[in-house]
Amino acid sequence: MPLDVGGYTRSITLVHRGDVLHAEHWTYCGFVRDRGGAARTVPTATFAGGEVTVRWVLGTEGNTTGLEDALSGERYELSTGLVVAGQFNFETLQLFAATTLAGFCRLSVPLGSELVTQQDAAAIVTDGSLAYLTHVKIAGGPDTADWRPEFFIHAYGVAGPALAKKFAACVRTWDRDVRESWYPPLSIRPAGTPDDQLPPGDLVDTPACRAVFDWPGRGSRAHLRAPAHSLAGSAASASERSSGQP
């Protein structure tokens, strides 16, 4: 079944066991979302004269009071310390951020925007401040495999530095615990399932269901750690996934 998680589309093989669906295979994909009466409404807000659009793709709108003023102020920048090879697969980072960061949203800006350097950026918004994930190419070469992007967090607002540290910690946790483990166990239960009947993990609620992501280092697998590896990363085959667009 093709599913949208935090605005990121994946095709997931689901196995039915009783009233619970369990994910057994994930495929990176794109698809046309439902339209007409079945279409899902995504809350949005625009700022900076319409240049920046915030989309709460999980449906819960955040507090943007003061965000207009924040975007007119100085930008705070923080390196995550993660430097990767040019052909690098970070598709699980997108879902990890979407399902574990409070206040998660997506930012859309026109090409060439100086406010937000990613046209479609993973972000968190709270307390009239925002932080978003981007990258800076610190080394190049004739082939894509020679490139070395470094992941950065850019932030605006009084709470921007704190949000940047929170987002950077998410990226480092993903690099340490998740990157080598691929996608997590995912179980989906009917909407209305009581909290005490849910397993440990990161919960995403929708009108139709309650989905629990059991990421390594969190939930029932909090004791697990991926094999140690260098922040320099390793090459992995990908197309859109490795184009430097988290």
PDB file of C-alpha atoms in Angstrom:
ATOM      1  CA  MET A   1       0.000   0.000   0.000  1.00  0.00           C
ATOM      2  CA  PRO A   2       1.334   3.482  -0.823  1.00  0.00           C
ATOM      3  CA  LEU A   3       1.406   5.603   2.338  1.00  0.00           C
ATOM      4  CA  ASP A   4       2.265   9.208   3.137  1.00  0.00           C
ATOM      5  CA  VAL A   5       4.241   9.656   6.362  1.00  0.00           C
ATOM      6  CA  GLY A   6       5.039  13.241   7.208  1.00  0.00           C
ATOM      7  CA  GLY A   7       4.694  14.153   3.547  1.00  0.00           C
ATOM      8  CA  TYR A   8       7.166  11.442   2.488  1.00  0.00           C
ATOM      9  CA  THR A   9       5.756   8.688   0.291  1.00  0.00           C
ATOM     10  CA  ARG A  10       6.633   5.032   0.689  1.00  0.00           C
ATOM     11  CA  SER A  11       5.095   1.809  -0.598  1.00  0.00           C
ATOM     12  CA  ILE A  12       4.809  -0.615   2.310  1.00  0.00           C
ATOM     13  CA  THR A  13       4.002  -4.314   2.351  1.00  0.00           C
ATOM     14  CA  LEU A  14       1.583  -4.856   5.244  1.00  0.00           C
ATOM     15  CA  VAL A  15       0.738  -8.208   6.821  1.00  0.00           C
ATOM     16  CA  HIS A  16      -2.534  -8.572   8.737  1.00  0.00           C
ATOM     17  CA  ARG A  17      -2.328 -10.299  12.125  1.00  0.00           C
ATOM     18  CA  GLY A  18      -5.584  -9.992  14.022  1.00  0.00           C
ATOM     19  CA  ASP A  19      -6.536  -6.313  14.186  1.00  0.00           C
ATOM     20  CA  VAL A  20      -2.952  -5.178  13.610  1.00  0.00           C
ATOM     21  CA  LEU A  21      -1.090  -4.485  10.371  1.00  0.00           C
ATOM     22  CA  HIS A  22       2.674  -5.088  10.432  1.00  0.00           C
ATOM     23  CA  ALA A  23       5.100  -3.580   7.911  1.00  0.00           C
ATOM     24  CA  GLU A  24       7.425  -6.150   6.361  1.00  0.00           C
ATOM     25  CA  HIS A  25       8.906  -4.303   3.386  1.00  0.00           C
ATOM     26  CA  TRP A  26       9.475  -0.659   2.434  1.00  0.00           C
ATOM     27  CA  THR A  27      10.000   0.813  -1.046  1.00  0.00           C
ATOM     28  CA  TYR A  28      10.868   4.422  -1.824  1.00  0.00           C
ATOM     29  CA  CYS A  29       8.216   5.704  -4.240  1.00  0.00           C
ATOM     30  CA  GLY A  30       6.101   8.570  -5.474  1.00  0.00           C
ATOM     31  CA  PHE A  31       2.394   8.522  -6.222  1.00  0.00           C
ATOM     32  CA  VAL A  32      -0.602  10.749  -6.869  1.00  0.00           C
ATOM     33  CA  ARG A  33      -2.421  11.359  -3.588  1.00  0.00           C
ATOM     34  CA  ASP A  34      -6.173  10.945  -3.184  1.00  0.00           C
ATOM     35  CA  ARG A  35      -8.280  13.725  -4.626  1.00  0.00           C
ATOM     36  CA  GLY A  36     -11.903  14.814  -4.429  1.00  0.00           C
ATOM     37  CA  GLY A  37     -13.854  13.700  -1.383  1.00  0.00           C
ATOM     38  CA  ALA A  38     -10.999  11.480  -0.186  1.00  0.00           C
ATOM     39  CA  ALA A  39      -8.380  14.242  -0.377  1.00  0.00           C
ATOM     40  CA  ARG A  40      -6.536  15.075   2.835  1.00  0.00           C
ATOM     41  CA  THR A  41      -6.322  18.718   3.880  1.00  0.00           C
ATOM     42  CA  VAL A  42      -2.893  19.841   5.046  1.00  0.00           C
ATOM     43  CA  PRO A  43      -2.824  22.958   7.282  1.00  0.00           C
ATOM     44  CA  THR A  44      -0.556  25.667   5.840  1.00  0.00           C
ATOM     45  CA  ALA A  45       0.555  29.198   6.653  1.00  0.00           C
ATOM     46  CA  THR A  46       2.645  31.670   4.649  1.00  0.00           C
ATOM     47  CA  PHE A  47       5.217  34.193   5.832  1.00  0.00           C
ATOM     48  CA  ALA A  48       7.715  36.723   4.494  1.00  0.00           C
ATOM     49  CA  GLY A  49       5.343  38.082   1.891  1.00  0.00           C
ATOM     50  CA  GLY A  50       4.398  34.597   0.747  1.00  0.00           C
ATOM     51  CA  GLU A  51       8.001  33.460   0.239  1.00  0.00           C
ATOM     52  CA  VAL A  52       7.906  30.817   2.987  1.00  0.00           C
ATOM     53  CA  THR A  53       5.070  28.299   3.254  1.00  0.00           C
ATOM     54  CA  VAL A  54       4.825  26.081   6.333  1.00  0.00           C
ATOM     55  CA  ARG A  55       2.953  22.779   5.870  1.00  0.00           C
ATOM     56  CA  TRP A  56       1.958  20.652   8.874  1.00  0.00           C
ATOM     57  CA  VAL A  57       1.962  17.394   6.975  1.00  0.00           C
ATOM     58  CA  LEU A  58       1.013  15.346  10.046  1.00  0.00           C
ATOM     59  CA  GLY A  59      -2.084  17.480  10.523  1.00  0.00           C
ATOM     60  CA  THR A  60      -1.252  19.166  13.851  1.00  0.00           C
ATOM     61  CA  GLU A  61      -0.708  22.889  13.366  1.00  0.00           C
ATOM     62  CA  GLY A  62       2.054  24.461  15.428  1.00  0.00           C
ATOM     63  CA  ASN A  63       2.261  27.853  17.130  1.00  0.00           C
ATOM     64  CA  THR A  64       3.558  30.422  14.632  1.00  0.00           C
ATOM     65  CA  THR A  65       2.968  33.549  16.723  1.00  0.00           C
ATOM     66  CA  GLY A  66       6.036  35.723  16.195  1.00  0.00           C
ATOM     67  CA  LEU A  67       7.371  33.693  13.283  1.00  0.00           C
ATOM     68  CA  GLU A  68       7.005  36.589  10.836  1.00  0.00           C
ATOM     69  CA  ASP A  69       9.298  38.728  12.996  1.00  0.00           C
ATOM     70  CA  ALA A  70      11.694  35.818  13.487  1.00  0.00           C
ATOM     71  CA  LEU A  71      12.188  35.400   9.739  1.00  0.00           C
ATOM     72  CA  SER A  72      13.198  39.044   9.469  1.00  0.00           C
ATOM     73  CA  GLY A  73      15.971  38.524  11.988  1.00  0.00           C
ATOM     74  CA  GLU A  74      19.408  36.922  11.879  1.00  0.00           C
ATOM     75  CA  ARG A  75      19.777  33.297  10.819  1.00  0.00           C
ATOM     76  CA  TYR A  76      21.466  30.910  13.235  1.00  0.00           C
ATOM     77  CA  GLU A  77      23.518  28.077  11.711  1.00  0.00           C
ATOM     78  CA  LEU A  78      24.697  24.859  13.346  1.00  0.00           C
ATOM     79  CA  SER A  79      26.613  21.958  11.825  1.00  0.00           C
ATOM     80  CA  THR A  80      25.380  18.479  12.709  1.00  0.00           C
ATOM     81  CA  GLY A  81      28.904  17.115  12.174  1.00  0.00           C
ATOM     82  CA  LEU A  82      27.563  14.628   9.628  1.00  0.00           C
ATOM     83  CA  VAL A  83      29.566  14.616   6.385  1.00  0.00           C
ATOM     84  CA  VAL A  84      28.565  12.021   3.784  1.00  0.00           C
ATOM     85  CA  ALA A  85      29.566  10.785   0.358  1.00  0.00           C
ATOM     86  CA  GLY A  86      27.773  12.339  -2.599  1.00  0.00           C
ATOM     87  CA  GLN A  87      25.845   9.178  -3.455  1.00  0.00           C
ATOM     88  CA  PHE A  88      24.361   8.621  -0.037  1.00  0.00           C
ATOM     89  CA  ASN A  89      20.967   7.233   0.917  1.00  0.00           C
ATOM     90  CA  PHE A  90      19.280   9.195   3.694  1.00  0.00           C
ATOM     91  CA  GLU A  91      15.655   8.259   3.047  1.00  0.00           C
ATOM     92  CA  THR A  92      15.158   6.876   6.567  1.00  0.00           C
ATOM     93  CA  LEU A  93      16.368  10.192   8.031  1.00  0.00           C
ATOM     94  CA  GLN A  94      13.317  11.896   6.539  1.00  0.00           C
ATOM     95  CA  LEU A  95      10.899   9.522   8.276  1.00  0.00           C
ATOM     96  CA  PHE A  96      12.915   9.449  11.498  1.00  0.00           C
ATOM     97  CA  ALA A  97      12.685  13.241  11.789  1.00  0.00           C
ATOM     98  CA  ALA A  98       8.998  13.289  10.817  1.00  0.00           C
ATOM     99  CA  THR A  99       7.990  10.703  13.420  1.00  0.00           C
ATOM    100  CA  THR A 100      10.222  11.670  16.356  1.00  0.00           C
ATOM    101  CA  LEU A 101      10.468  15.485  16.347  1.00  0.00           C
ATOM    102  CA  ALA A 102       7.697  17.471  18.041  1.00  0.00           C
ATOM    103  CA  GLY A 103       6.497  20.354  15.884  1.00  0.00           C
ATOM    104  CA  PHE A 104       7.615  18.677  12.657  1.00  0.00           C
ATOM    105  CA  CYS A 105       6.541  20.387   9.426  1.00  0.00           C
ATOM    106  CA  ARG A 106       7.764  21.069   5.893  1.00  0.00           C
ATOM    107  CA  LEU A 107       8.908  24.397   4.433  1.00  0.00           C
ATOM    108  CA  SER A 108       8.387  25.360   0.799  1.00  0.00           C
ATOM    109  CA  VAL A 109      10.155  28.313  -0.821  1.00  0.00           C
ATOM    110  CA  PRO A 110      10.834  29.465  -4.392  1.00  0.00           C
ATOM    111  CA  LEU A 111      14.105  28.597  -6.082  1.00  0.00           C
ATOM    112  CA  GLY A 112      16.856  30.976  -5.025  1.00  0.00           C
ATOM    113  CA  SER A 113      15.293  31.945  -1.690  1.00  0.00           C
ATOM    114  CA  GLU A 114      17.798  33.505   0.704  1.00  0.00           C
ATOM    115  CA  LEU A 115      15.625  32.865   3.745  1.00  0.00           C
ATOM    116  CA  VAL A 116      15.466  29.066   3.368  1.00  0.00           C
ATOM    117  CA  THR A 117      18.176  27.377   1.296  1.00  0.00           C
ATOM    118  CA  GLN A 118      16.149  24.195   0.647  1.00  0.00           C
ATOM    119  CA  GLN A 119      13.113  24.420  -1.633  1.00  0.00           C
ATOM    120  CA  ASP A 120      11.411  21.648   0.354  1.00  0.00           C
ATOM    121  CA  ALA A 121      12.895  21.433   3.828  1.00  0.00           C
ATOM    122  CA  ALA A 122      12.189  19.228   6.830  1.00  0.00           C
ATOM    123  CA  ALA A 123      11.630  21.587   9.751  1.00  0.00           C
ATOM    124  CA  ILE A 124      10.319  22.061  13.270  1.00  0.00           C
ATOM    125  CA  VAL A 125       8.314  25.094  14.357  1.00  0.00           C
ATOM    126  CA  THR A 126       7.465  26.099  17.914  1.00  0.00           C
ATOM    127  CA  ASP A 127       7.347  29.203  20.111  1.00  0.00           C
ATOM    128  CA  GLY A 128       7.512  31.551  17.122  1.00  0.00           C
ATOM    129  CA  SER A 129      10.805  30.048  15.966  1.00  0.00           C
ATOM    130  CA  LEU A 130      11.849  27.476  13.390  1.00  0.00           C
ATOM    131  CA  ALA A 131      14.754  25.238  12.467  1.00  0.00           C
ATOM    132  CA  TYR A 132      15.227  23.305   9.243  1.00  0.00           C
ATOM    133  CA  LEU A 133      17.587  20.725   7.786  1.00  0.00           C
ATOM    134  CA  THR A 134      19.859  21.635   4.883  1.00  0.00           C
ATOM    135  CA  HIS A 135      23.279  20.755   3.502  1.00  0.00           C
ATOM    136  CA  VAL A 136      26.430  22.489   2.337  1.00  0.00           C
ATOM    137  CA  LYS A 137      28.780  20.981  -0.228  1.00  0.00           C
ATOM    138  CA  ILE A 138      32.245  21.139   1.321  1.00  0.00           C
ATOM    139  CA  ALA A 139      34.079  19.136  -1.376  1.00  0.00           C
ATOM    140  CA  GLY A 140      33.408  18.507  -5.055  1.00  0.00           C
ATOM    141  CA  GLY A 141      34.697  16.617  -8.061  1.00  0.00           C
ATOM    142  CA  PRO A 142      33.831  15.543 -11.583  1.00  0.00           C
ATOM    143  CA  ASP A 143      31.535  12.749 -10.349  1.00  0.00           C
ATOM    144  CA  THR A 144      28.658  12.887  -7.870  1.00  0.00           C
ATOM    145  CA  ALA A 145      30.427  10.247  -5.791  1.00  0.00           C
ATOM    146  CA  ASP A 146      33.244  12.755  -5.208  1.00  0.00           C
ATOM    147  CA  TRP A 147      30.965  15.280  -3.546  1.00  0.00           C
ATOM    148  CA  ARG A 148      30.963  15.670   0.237  1.00  0.00           C
ATOM    149  CA  PRO A 149      27.900  17.439   1.658  1.00  0.00           C
ATOM    150  CA  GLU A 150      27.729  18.375   5.328  1.00  0.00           C
ATOM    151  CA  PHE A 151      24.339  18.494   7.033  1.00  0.00           C
ATOM    152  CA  PHE A 152      23.505  21.788   8.746  1.00  0.00           C
ATOM    153  CA  ILE A 153      20.581  23.170  10.715  1.00  0.00           C
ATOM    154  CA  HIS A 154      19.474  26.736   9.993  1.00  0.00           C
ATOM    155  CA  ALA A 155      17.203  28.450  12.501  1.00  0.00           C
ATOM    156  CA  TYR A 156      15.320  31.694  13.142  1.00  0.00           C
ATOM    157  CA  GLY A 157      13.803  33.221  16.257  1.00  0.00           C
ATOM    158  CA  VAL A 158      14.553  33.431  19.954  1.00  0.00           C
ATOM    159  CA  ALA A 159      14.142  29.677  20.377  1.00  0.00           C
ATOM    160  CA  GLY A 160      16.030  29.011  17.125  1.00  0.00           C
ATOM    161  CA  PRO A 161      19.361  27.946  18.692  1.00  0.00           C
ATOM    162  CA  ALA A 162      17.585  25.475  21.009  1.00  0.00           C
ATOM    163  CA  LEU A 163      15.559  24.062  18.096  1.00  0.00           C
ATOM    164  CA  ALA A 164      18.731  23.772  16.017  1.00  0.00           C
ATOM    165  CA  LYS A 165      20.417  21.747  18.761  1.00  0.00           C
ATOM    166  CA  LYS A 166      17.335  19.524  19.003  1.00  0.00           C
ATOM    167  CA  PHE A 167      17.264  18.897  15.247  1.00  0.00           C
ATOM    168  CA  ALA A 168      21.039  18.310  15.114  1.00  0.00           C
ATOM    169  CA  ALA A 169      20.700  15.763  17.946  1.00  0.00           C
ATOM    170  CA  CYS A 170      18.010  14.000  15.897  1.00  0.00           C
ATOM    171  CA  VAL A 171      20.372  13.761  12.908  1.00  0.00           C
ATOM    172  CA  ARG A 172      23.199  12.412  15.072  1.00  0.00           C
ATOM    173  CA  THR A 173      20.891   9.875  16.730  1.00  0.00           C
ATOM    174  CA  TRP A 174      19.761   8.702  13.298  1.00  0.00           C
ATOM    175  CA  ASP A 175      23.389   8.398  12.180  1.00  0.00           C
ATOM    176  CA  ARG A 176      24.351   6.437  15.286  1.00  0.00           C
ATOM    177  CA  ASP A 177      21.323   4.193  15.816  1.00  0.00           C
ATOM    178  CA  VAL A 178      19.202   4.053  12.660  1.00  0.00           C
ATOM    179  CA  ARG A 179      21.276   4.545   9.533  1.00  0.00           C
ATOM    180  CA  GLU A 180      22.614   1.002   9.340  1.00  0.00           C
ATOM    181  CA  SER A 181      19.337  -0.577  10.487  1.00  0.00           C
ATOM    182  CA  TRP A 182      17.178   0.638   7.571  1.00  0.00           C
ATOM    183  CA  TYR A 183      13.428   0.994   8.186  1.00  0.00           C
ATOM    184  CA  PRO A 184      11.940   0.218  11.613  1.00  0.00           C
ATOM    185  CA  PRO A 185       9.239  -2.243  12.604  1.00  0.00           C
ATOM    186  CA  LEU A 186       5.894  -0.496  12.103  1.00  0.00           C
ATOM    187  CA  SER A 187       2.549  -1.620  13.492  1.00  0.00           C
ATOM    188  CA  ILE A 188      -0.785  -0.038  12.592  1.00  0.00           C
ATOM    189  CA  ARG A 189      -3.900  -0.306  14.754  1.00  0.00           C
ATOM    190  CA  PRO A 190      -7.437   1.028  14.314  1.00  0.00           C
ATOM    191  CA  ALA A 191      -8.195   4.601  15.327  1.00  0.00           C
ATOM    192  CA  GLY A 192      -9.551   4.623  18.850  1.00  0.00           C
ATOM    193  CA  THR A 193      -7.214   1.904  20.118  1.00  0.00           C
ATOM    194  CA  PRO A 194      -6.552   2.788  23.793  1.00  0.00           C
ATOM    195  CA  ASP A 195      -3.065   4.007  24.666  1.00  0.00           C
ATOM    196  CA  ASP A 196      -2.512   1.088  27.043  1.00  0.00           C
ATOM    197  CA  GLN A 197      -2.959  -1.320  24.107  1.00  0.00           C
ATOM    198  CA  LEU A 198      -0.185   0.316  22.063  1.00  0.00           C
ATOM    199  CA  PRO A 199       3.376  -1.013  22.089  1.00  0.00           C
ATOM    200  CA  PRO A 200       6.349   1.221  22.991  1.00  0.00           C
ATOM    201  CA  GLY A 201       7.495   3.469  20.167  1.00  0.00           C
ATOM    202  CA  ASP A 202       6.844   6.735  18.373  1.00  0.00           C
ATOM    203  CA  LEU A 203       3.140   7.249  17.732  1.00  0.00           C
ATOM    204  CA  VAL A 204       1.611   8.903  14.658  1.00  0.00           C
ATOM    205  CA  ASP A 205      -2.159   9.345  14.834  1.00  0.00           C
ATOM    206  CA  THR A 206      -4.391   9.781  11.790  1.00  0.00           C
ATOM    207  CA  PRO A 207      -8.203   9.862  11.515  1.00  0.00           C
ATOM    208  CA  ALA A 208      -8.104   6.233  10.322  1.00  0.00           C
ATOM    209  CA  CYS A 209      -5.415   4.594  12.446  1.00  0.00           C
ATOM    210  CA  ARG A 210      -2.671   4.742  15.053  1.00  0.00           C
ATOM    211  CA  ALA A 211       0.790   3.898  13.709  1.00  0.00           C
ATOM    212  CA  VAL A 212       3.692   3.040  16.023  1.00  0.00           C
ATOM    213  CA  PHE A 213       7.273   3.230  14.723  1.00  0.00           C
ATOM    214  CA  ASP A 214       9.769   1.141  16.700  1.00  0.00           C
ATOM    215  CA  TRP A 215      13.033   2.876  15.829  1.00  0.00           C
ATOM    216  CA  PRO A 216      16.343   1.476  17.165  1.00  0.00           C
ATOM    217  CA  GLY A 217      17.385   3.255  20.330  1.00  0.00           C
ATOM    218  CA  ARG A 218      13.756   4.122  21.100  1.00  0.00           C
ATOM    219  CA  GLY A 219      10.586   2.257  22.062  1.00  0.00           C
ATOM    220  CA  SER A 220      10.978  -1.474  22.665  1.00  0.00           C
ATOM    221  CA  ARG A 221      14.381  -1.435  20.983  1.00  0.00           C
ATOM    222  CA  ALA A 222      15.874   1.307  23.158  1.00  0.00           C
ATOM    223  CA  HIS A 223      18.743  -1.008  24.099  1.00  0.00           C
ATOM    224  CA  LEU A 224      19.798  -1.560  20.498  1.00  0.00           C
ATOM    225  CA  ARG A 225      22.612   0.351  18.827  1.00  0.00           C
ATOM    226  CA  ALA A 226      23.702   0.141  15.214  1.00  0.00           C
ATOM    227  CA  PRO A 227      27.328  -0.864  14.511  1.00  0.00           C
ATOM    228  CA  ALA A 228      29.771   1.968  15.069  1.00  0.00           C
ATOM    229  CA  HIS A 229      30.855   3.782  11.922  1.00  0.00           C
ATOM    230  CA  SER A 230      32.480   7.027  10.841  1.00  0.00           C
ATOM    231  CA  LEU A 231      30.515  10.233  10.373  1.00  0.00           C
ATOM    232  CA  ALA A 232      32.218  10.461   6.988  1.00  0.00           C
ATOM    233  CA  GLY A 233      29.619   8.014   5.714  1.00  0.00           C
ATOM    234  CA  SER A 234      29.749   5.494   2.905  1.00  0.00           C
ATOM    235  CA  ALA A 235      28.544   5.557  -0.681  1.00  0.00           C
ATOM    236  CA  ALA A 236      25.148   4.056  -1.468  1.00  0.00           C
ATOM    237  CA  SER A 237      23.320   3.834  -4.756  1.00  0.00           C
ATOM    238  CA  ALA A 238      20.377   6.212  -5.036  1.00  0.00           C
ATOM    239  CA  SER A 239      18.872   8.714  -7.433  1.00  0.00           C
ATOM    240  CA  GLU A 240      16.444  11.250  -5.986  1.00  0.00           C
ATOM    241  CA  ARG A 241      17.327   9.998  -2.533  1.00  0.00           C
ATOM    242  CA  SER A 242      20.955  11.070  -2.867  1.00  0.00           C
ATOM    243  CA  SER A 243      20.376  14.365  -4.619  1.00  0.00           C
ATOM    244  CA  GLY A 244      21.054  16.360  -1.477  1.00  0.00           C
ATOM    245  CA  GLN A 245      17.373  17.153  -0.801  1.00  0.00           C
ATOM    246  CA  PRO A 246      16.483  15.983   2.732  1.00  0.00           C
TER     247      PRO A 246
END
